[in-house]
PDB file of C-alpha atoms and ligand atoms in Angstrom:
ATOM      1  CA  MET A   1     -30.876   1.710   2.739  1.00 91.00           C
ATOM      2  CA  LYS A   2     -27.877   3.215   4.507  1.00 95.00           C
ATOM      3  CA  ILE A   3     -26.112   6.151   2.907  1.00 97.00           C
ATOM      4  CA  LEU A   4     -22.393   5.522   2.463  1.00 98.00           C
ATOM      5  CA  ILE A   5     -21.478   8.679   0.539  1.00 98.00           C
ATOM      6  CA  ASP A   6     -24.027  11.458   0.462  1.00 98.00           C
ATOM      7  CA  ARG A   7     -24.901  13.779  -2.378  1.00 98.00           C
ATOM      8  CA  ASP A   8     -22.798  16.695  -1.121  1.00 98.00           C
ATOM      9  CA  ARG A   9     -19.631  14.630  -0.714  1.00 98.00           C
ATOM     10  CA  ILE A  10     -20.028  13.154  -4.172  1.00 98.00           C
ATOM     11  CA  GLU A  11     -20.603  16.567  -5.689  1.00 98.00           C
ATOM     12  CA  GLU A  12     -17.548  18.041  -3.988  1.00 98.00           C
ATOM     13  CA  ARG A  13     -15.261  15.160  -4.977  1.00 98.00           C
ATOM     14  CA  VAL A  14     -16.519  15.098  -8.567  1.00 98.00           C
ATOM     15  CA  ARG A  15     -15.811  18.817  -8.814  1.00 98.00           C
ATOM     16  CA  GLU A  16     -12.235  18.215  -7.608  1.00 98.00           C
ATOM     17  CA  LEU A  17     -11.689  15.417 -10.117  1.00 98.00           C
ATOM     18  CA  GLY A  18     -12.995  17.643 -12.892  1.00 98.00           C
ATOM     19  CA  LYS A  19     -10.561  20.382 -11.922  1.00 98.00           C
ATOM     20  CA  GLU A  20      -7.632  17.954 -11.828  1.00 98.00           C
ATOM     21  CA  ILE A  21      -8.456  16.682 -15.301  1.00 98.00           C
ATOM     22  CA  THR A  22      -8.847  20.243 -16.567  1.00 98.00           C
ATOM     23  CA  VAL A  23      -5.324  21.083 -15.372  1.00 98.00           C
ATOM     24  CA  ASP A  24      -3.724  17.826 -16.545  1.00 98.00           C
ATOM     25  CA  TYR A  25      -5.207  18.025 -20.038  1.00 98.00           C
ATOM     26  CA  LYS A  26      -4.707  21.730 -20.642  1.00 98.00           C
ATOM     27  CA  ASP A  27      -4.380  22.390 -24.409  1.00 96.00           C
ATOM     28  CA  LYS A  28      -5.361  18.797 -25.170  1.00 98.00           C
ATOM     29  CA  TYR A  29      -8.535  17.482 -26.740  1.00 98.00           C
ATOM     30  CA  PRO A  30      -9.309  14.244 -24.899  1.00 98.00           C
ATOM     31  CA  VAL A  31     -11.919  11.599 -25.571  1.00 98.00           C
ATOM     32  CA  PHE A  32     -13.900  10.443 -22.565  1.00 98.00           C
ATOM     33  CA  VAL A  33     -15.024   6.829 -22.908  1.00 98.00           C
ATOM     34  CA  GLY A  34     -17.742   5.873 -20.429  1.00 98.00           C
ATOM     35  CA  ILE A  35     -18.580   2.303 -19.560  1.00 97.00           C
ATOM     36  CA  LEU A  36     -22.348   1.797 -19.692  1.00 96.00           C
ATOM     37  CA  LYS A  37     -24.570   1.519 -17.976  1.00 95.00           C
ATOM     38  CA  GLY A  38     -23.011   2.224 -14.606  1.00 96.00           C
ATOM     39  CA  ALA A  39     -20.899   5.249 -15.536  1.00 98.00           C
ATOM     40  CA  PHE A  40     -23.655   7.374 -17.064  1.00 98.00           C
ATOM     41  CA  ILE A  41     -24.373   9.586 -14.072  1.00 98.00           C
ATOM     42  CA  PHE A  42     -20.765   9.965 -12.914  1.00 98.00           C
ATOM     43  CA  LEU A  43     -19.586  10.832 -16.415  1.00 98.00           C
ATOM     44  CA  ALA A  44     -22.338  13.397 -16.916  1.00 98.00           C
ATOM     45  CA  ASP A  45     -21.533  15.151 -13.638  1.00 98.00           C
ATOM     46  CA  LEU A  46     -17.768  14.848 -14.082  1.00 98.00           C
ATOM     47  CA  VAL A  47     -17.502  16.366 -17.520  1.00 98.00           C
ATOM     48  CA  ARG A  48     -19.620  19.362 -16.562  1.00 98.00           C
ATOM     49  CA  ASN A  49     -16.750  20.128 -14.212  1.00 98.00           C
ATOM     50  CA  VAL A  50     -14.136  19.759 -16.930  1.00 98.00           C
ATOM     51  CA  ASN A  51     -13.344  23.028 -18.635  1.00 98.00           C
ATOM     52  CA  LEU A  52     -11.877  21.668 -21.893  1.00 98.00           C
ATOM     53  CA  GLU A  53     -13.017  20.881 -25.367  1.00 98.00           C
ATOM     54  CA  ALA A  54     -13.514  17.147 -25.492  1.00 98.00           C
ATOM     55  CA  GLU A  55     -15.321  14.306 -27.214  1.00 98.00           C
ATOM     56  CA  PHE A  56     -17.407  11.561 -25.692  1.00 98.00           C
ATOM     57  CA  ASP A  57     -18.073   7.964 -26.485  1.00 98.00           C
ATOM     58  CA  PHE A  58     -19.469   4.937 -24.709  1.00 98.00           C
ATOM     59  CA  VAL A  59     -18.942   1.226 -24.594  1.00 98.00           C
ATOM     60  CA  VAL A  60     -21.123  -1.498 -23.193  1.00 97.00           C
ATOM     61  CA  VAL A  61     -19.203  -4.285 -21.542  1.00 93.00           C
ATOM     62  CA  SER A  62     -20.732  -7.328 -19.938  1.00 89.00           C
ATOM     63  CA  LEU A  63     -19.580 -10.390 -18.146  1.00 83.00           C
ATOM     64  CA  TYR A  64     -20.305 -13.571 -20.071  1.00 76.00           C
ATOM     65  CA  LYS A  65     -22.408 -15.765 -17.837  1.00 73.00           C
ATOM     66  CA  GLY A  66     -22.595 -18.935 -19.918  1.00 69.00           C
ATOM     67  CA  LYS A  67     -20.850 -22.148 -19.009  1.00 69.00           C
ATOM     68  CA  LYS A  68     -18.235 -22.267 -21.755  1.00 71.00           C
ATOM     69  CA  SER A  69     -15.914 -19.462 -20.651  1.00 70.00           C
ATOM     70  CA  PRO A  70     -17.039 -18.108 -17.306  1.00 69.00           C
ATOM     71  CA  GLY A  71     -15.551 -14.742 -16.481  1.00 76.00           C
ATOM     72  CA  MET A  72     -15.032 -13.811 -20.110  1.00 87.00           C
ATOM     73  CA  ILE A  73     -15.768 -10.201 -20.906  1.00 91.00           C
ATOM     74  CA  ILE A  74     -17.858  -9.278 -23.908  1.00 92.00           C
ATOM     75  CA  LEU A  75     -17.804  -5.936 -25.679  1.00 95.00           C
ATOM     76  CA  GLU A  76     -21.449  -5.366 -26.533  1.00 94.00           C
ATOM     77  CA  ARG A  77     -21.015  -1.906 -27.950  1.00 96.00           C
ATOM     78  CA  GLU A  78     -17.822  -0.786 -29.600  1.00 96.00           C
ATOM     79  CA  VAL A  79     -16.227   2.688 -29.452  1.00 97.00           C
ATOM     80  CA  LEU A  80     -17.272   4.554 -32.583  1.00 97.00           C
ATOM     81  CA  THR A  81     -14.718   7.370 -32.361  1.00 98.00           C
ATOM     82  CA  ASP A  82     -11.387   6.928 -34.126  1.00 98.00           C
ATOM     83  CA  LEU A  83      -9.015   6.688 -31.168  1.00 98.00           C
ATOM     84  CA  SER A  84      -5.729   6.575 -33.044  1.00 98.00           C
ATOM     85  CA  SER A  85      -3.318   9.125 -31.536  1.00 98.00           C
ATOM     86  CA  ARG A  86      -5.991  10.353 -29.133  1.00 98.00           C
ATOM     87  CA  ASP A  87      -5.758  11.000 -25.399  1.00 98.00           C
ATOM     88  CA  VAL A  88      -8.379   8.744 -23.855  1.00 98.00           C
ATOM     89  CA  ILE A  89      -9.887   8.951 -20.393  1.00 98.00           C
ATOM     90  CA  ILE A  90     -11.856   5.849 -19.471  1.00 98.00           C
ATOM     91  CA  VAL A  91     -14.620   6.577 -16.983  1.00 98.00           C
ATOM     92  CA  ASP A  92     -16.189   3.910 -14.801  1.00 98.00           C
ATOM     93  CA  GLU A  93     -18.249   4.066 -11.657  1.00 97.00           C
ATOM     94  CA  ILE A  94     -16.554   1.313  -9.661  1.00 97.00           C
ATOM     95  CA  LEU A  95     -13.404  -0.754  -9.787  1.00 95.00           C
ATOM     96  CA  ASP A  96     -13.810  -4.148  -8.210  1.00 92.00           C
ATOM     97  CA  THR A  97     -11.720  -7.079  -9.491  1.00 92.00           C
ATOM     98  CA  GLY A  98     -10.375  -4.818 -12.240  1.00 93.00           C
ATOM     99  CA  LYS A  99     -11.152  -7.267 -15.022  1.00 92.00           C
ATOM    100  CA  THR A 100     -13.518  -5.011 -16.920  1.00 93.00           C
ATOM    101  CA  LEU A 101     -11.057  -2.162 -16.952  1.00 95.00           C
ATOM    102  CA  GLU A 102      -8.089  -4.383 -17.812  1.00 95.00           C
ATOM    103  CA  PHE A 103     -10.014  -5.653 -20.815  1.00 95.00           C
ATOM    104  CA  LEU A 104     -10.977  -2.178 -21.945  1.00 97.00           C
ATOM    105  CA  ILE A 105      -7.508  -0.675 -21.501  1.00 97.00           C
ATOM    106  CA  ASN A 106      -6.064  -3.399 -23.727  1.00 96.00           C
ATOM    107  CA  HIS A 107      -8.825  -2.898 -26.260  1.00 96.00           C
ATOM    108  CA  ILE A 108      -8.216   0.841 -26.458  1.00 97.00           C
ATOM    109  CA  LYS A 109      -4.453   0.335 -26.679  1.00 97.00           C
ATOM    110  CA  GLU A 110      -5.042  -1.788 -29.749  1.00 97.00           C
ATOM    111  CA  LYS A 111      -6.937   1.101 -31.285  1.00 97.00           C
ATOM    112  CA  GLY A 112      -3.764   3.163 -31.199  1.00 97.00           C
ATOM    113  CA  ALA A 113      -4.580   5.709 -28.487  1.00 98.00           C
ATOM    114  CA  ARG A 114      -1.672   8.018 -27.643  1.00 98.00           C
ATOM    115  CA  SER A 115      -2.425   7.944 -23.932  1.00 98.00           C
ATOM    116  CA  ILE A 116      -4.936   6.185 -21.706  1.00 98.00           C
ATOM    117  CA  LYS A 117      -5.939   7.259 -18.224  1.00 98.00           C
ATOM    118  CA  THR A 118      -8.663   5.955 -15.969  1.00 98.00           C
ATOM    119  CA  CYS A 119     -11.145   7.883 -13.866  1.00 98.00           C
ATOM    120  CA  ILE A 120     -13.123   5.851 -11.346  1.00 98.00           C
ATOM    121  CA  LEU A 121     -15.593   7.074  -8.784  1.00 98.00           C
ATOM    122  CA  LEU A 122     -15.287   4.170  -6.324  1.00 98.00           C
ATOM    123  CA  SER A 123     -12.485   1.701  -5.750  1.00 97.00           C
ATOM    124  CA  LYS A 124     -12.592  -1.515  -3.732  1.00 94.00           C
ATOM    125  CA  LYS A 125      -8.889  -2.172  -3.429  1.00 88.00           C
ATOM    126  CA  LYS A 126      -9.227  -5.402  -1.492  1.00 85.00           C
ATOM    127  CA  LYS A 127     -11.050  -7.148  -4.296  1.00 81.00           C
ATOM    128  CA  ARG A 128      -8.524  -6.453  -7.024  1.00 83.00           C
ATOM    129  CA  LYS A 129      -7.468  -9.537  -8.997  1.00 88.00           C
ATOM    130  CA  VAL A 130      -5.449  -7.780 -11.663  1.00 90.00           C
ATOM    131  CA  SER A 131      -3.225  -4.773 -11.201  1.00 90.00           C
ATOM    132  CA  ILE A 132      -4.684  -1.655 -12.750  1.00 91.00           C
ATOM    133  CA  LYS A 133      -3.235   1.803 -12.842  1.00 89.00           C
ATOM    134  CA  THR A 134      -5.897   4.202 -11.615  1.00 95.00           C
ATOM    135  CA  ASP A 135      -5.235   7.849 -12.345  1.00 97.00           C
ATOM    136  CA  TYR A 136      -8.257   9.576 -10.842  1.00 98.00           C
ATOM    137  CA  VAL A 137     -10.174   7.928  -8.000  1.00 98.00           C
ATOM    138  CA  GLY A 138     -13.119   9.468  -6.172  1.00 98.00           C
ATOM    139  CA  PHE A 139     -13.291   7.305  -3.058  1.00 98.00           C
ATOM    140  CA  GLU A 140     -11.688   4.148  -1.725  1.00 97.00           C
ATOM    141  CA  ILE A 141     -14.429   2.033  -0.169  1.00 97.00           C
ATOM    142  CA  GLU A 142     -14.671  -1.210   1.772  1.00 95.00           C
ATOM    143  CA  ASP A 143     -15.642  -4.405   0.089  1.00 93.00           C
ATOM    144  CA  LYS A 144     -19.393  -3.891   0.452  1.00 93.00           C
ATOM    145  CA  PHE A 145     -22.071  -3.989  -2.203  1.00 94.00           C
ATOM    146  CA  VAL A 146     -23.144  -0.470  -3.062  1.00 97.00           C
ATOM    147  CA  VAL A 147     -25.908   1.002  -5.218  1.00 97.00           C
ATOM    148  CA  GLY A 148     -26.974   4.424  -6.438  1.00 98.00           C
ATOM    149  CA  TYR A 149     -25.337   7.153  -8.511  1.00 98.00           C
ATOM    150  CA  GLY A 150     -25.305   4.816 -11.508  1.00 98.00           C
ATOM    151  CA  LEU A 151     -24.717   1.567  -9.636  1.00 97.00           C
ATOM    152  CA  ASP A 152     -27.423  -1.048  -9.689  1.00 96.00           C
ATOM    153  CA  TYR A 153     -28.670  -4.171  -8.038  1.00 95.00           C
ATOM    154  CA  ASN A 154     -30.615  -6.148 -10.659  1.00 94.00           C
ATOM    155  CA  GLN A 155     -30.890  -2.940 -12.706  1.00 95.00           C
ATOM    156  CA  ARG A 156     -32.527  -0.986  -9.874  1.00 96.00           C
ATOM    157  CA  TYR A 157     -31.365   1.980  -7.785  1.00 97.00           C
ATOM    158  CA  ARG A 158     -29.171   3.623 -10.426  1.00 98.00           C
ATOM    159  CA  ASN A 159     -30.977   6.937 -10.041  1.00 98.00           C
ATOM    160  CA  LEU A 160     -30.382   7.398  -6.328  1.00 98.00           C
ATOM    161  CA  PRO A 161     -28.469  10.654  -5.842  1.00 98.00           C
ATOM    162  CA  PHE A 162     -26.158   9.072  -3.242  1.00 98.00           C
ATOM    163  CA  VAL A 163     -24.093   5.888  -2.876  1.00 98.00           C
ATOM    164  CA  GLY A 164     -25.882   3.546  -0.492  1.00 98.00           C
ATOM    165  CA  LEU A 165     -25.486   0.163   1.122  1.00 96.00           C
ATOM    166  CA  LEU A 166     -28.283  -2.183   0.290  1.00 88.00           C
ATOM    167  CA  ASP A 167     -29.811  -3.853   3.357  1.00 78.00           C
ATOM    168  CA  GLY A 168     -29.344  -7.586   3.372  1.00 72.00           C
ATOM    169  CA  LYS A 169     -26.434  -7.589   0.892  1.00 68.00           C
ATOM    170  CA  ASP A 170     -23.057  -8.550   2.445  1.00 62.00           C
TER     171      ASP A 170
HETATM  172  P1  IMP B   1     -14.722  -5.628 -12.173  1.00 91.06           P
HETATM  173  O1  IMP B   1     -14.459  -6.119 -13.540  1.00 91.06           O
HETATM  174  O2  IMP B   1     -14.796  -6.721 -11.151  1.00 91.06           O
HETATM  175  O3  IMP B   1     -13.831  -4.496 -11.722  1.00 91.06           O
HETATM  176  O4  IMP B   1     -16.220  -5.173 -12.253  1.00 91.06           O
HETATM  177  C1  IMP B   1     -16.643  -3.936 -12.139  1.00 91.06           C
HETATM  178  C2  IMP B   1     -18.132  -3.959 -12.437  1.00 91.06           C
HETATM  179  O5  IMP B   1     -18.850  -4.791 -11.523  1.00 91.06           O
HETATM  180  C3  IMP B   1     -18.630  -2.558 -12.204  1.00 91.06           C
HETATM  181  O6  IMP B   1     -18.515  -1.776 -13.356  1.00 91.06           O
HETATM  182  C4  IMP B   1     -20.047  -2.808 -11.758  1.00 91.06           C
HETATM  183  O7  IMP B   1     -20.890  -2.894 -12.870  1.00 91.06           O
HETATM  184  C5  IMP B   1     -20.015  -4.137 -11.043  1.00 91.06           C
HETATM  185  N1  IMP B   1     -19.896  -3.950  -9.570  1.00 91.06           N
HETATM  186  C6  IMP B   1     -18.817  -4.217  -8.804  1.00 91.06           C
HETATM  187  N2  IMP B   1     -19.051  -3.916  -7.507  1.00 91.06           N
HETATM  188  C7  IMP B   1     -20.318  -3.442  -7.467  1.00 91.06           C
HETATM  189  C8  IMP B   1     -21.152  -2.937  -6.380  1.00 91.06           C
HETATM  190  O8  IMP B   1     -20.787  -2.853  -5.200  1.00 91.06           O
HETATM  191  N3  IMP B   1     -22.386  -2.525  -6.749  1.00 91.06           N
HETATM  192  C9  IMP B   1     -22.855  -2.571  -8.023  1.00 91.06           C
HETATM  193  N4  IMP B   1     -22.111  -3.031  -9.051  1.00 91.06           N
HETATM  194  C10 IMP B   1     -20.862  -3.464  -8.774  1.00 91.06           C
HETATM  195 MG1   MG B   2     -19.664  -0.916 -14.694  1.00 91.06          MG
END
């Protein structure tokens, strides 16, 4: 396994993102919505660097793999917080084609949120198929398959404390 972004760089960047959010949402009471499973580590580290009162919720989104509608996104766990008139920050670990986030932004809009921003640890710009407004981005990376810090390959490697390149992938 090759390390792409080590623990110290992640920690430093996550601290900066937390500070930015703290400034931008001063006197507000945002709701952080994490996309499981991948965002669990990033969200936990991020919000400990956010000096605001806030609420937290999680969704589970998956890509439908059956034959009928390939590429369709399924919401497996719904947001339980009432989001009407709330300031929502969606947190995800990686933005690839953008389809997951596009789906979730629309879903949260329908719930009547007052504002929606996105906070993403890693962004692969080259792969984007839909245009997504990203507000807070940790790192732009090349189009390589990465694992660790929440990201998996067949459900493994999520607990690595760094972002690594898996040998033999890509
Ligand atoms: P999108 O809808 O294509 O943006 O999909 C994003 C989702 O695909 C992420 O939330 C990840 O779960 C997964 N994904 C995309 N790239 C990678 C990667 O390099 N490693 C692990 N998972 C990835
Ligand atoms: Mg994900």
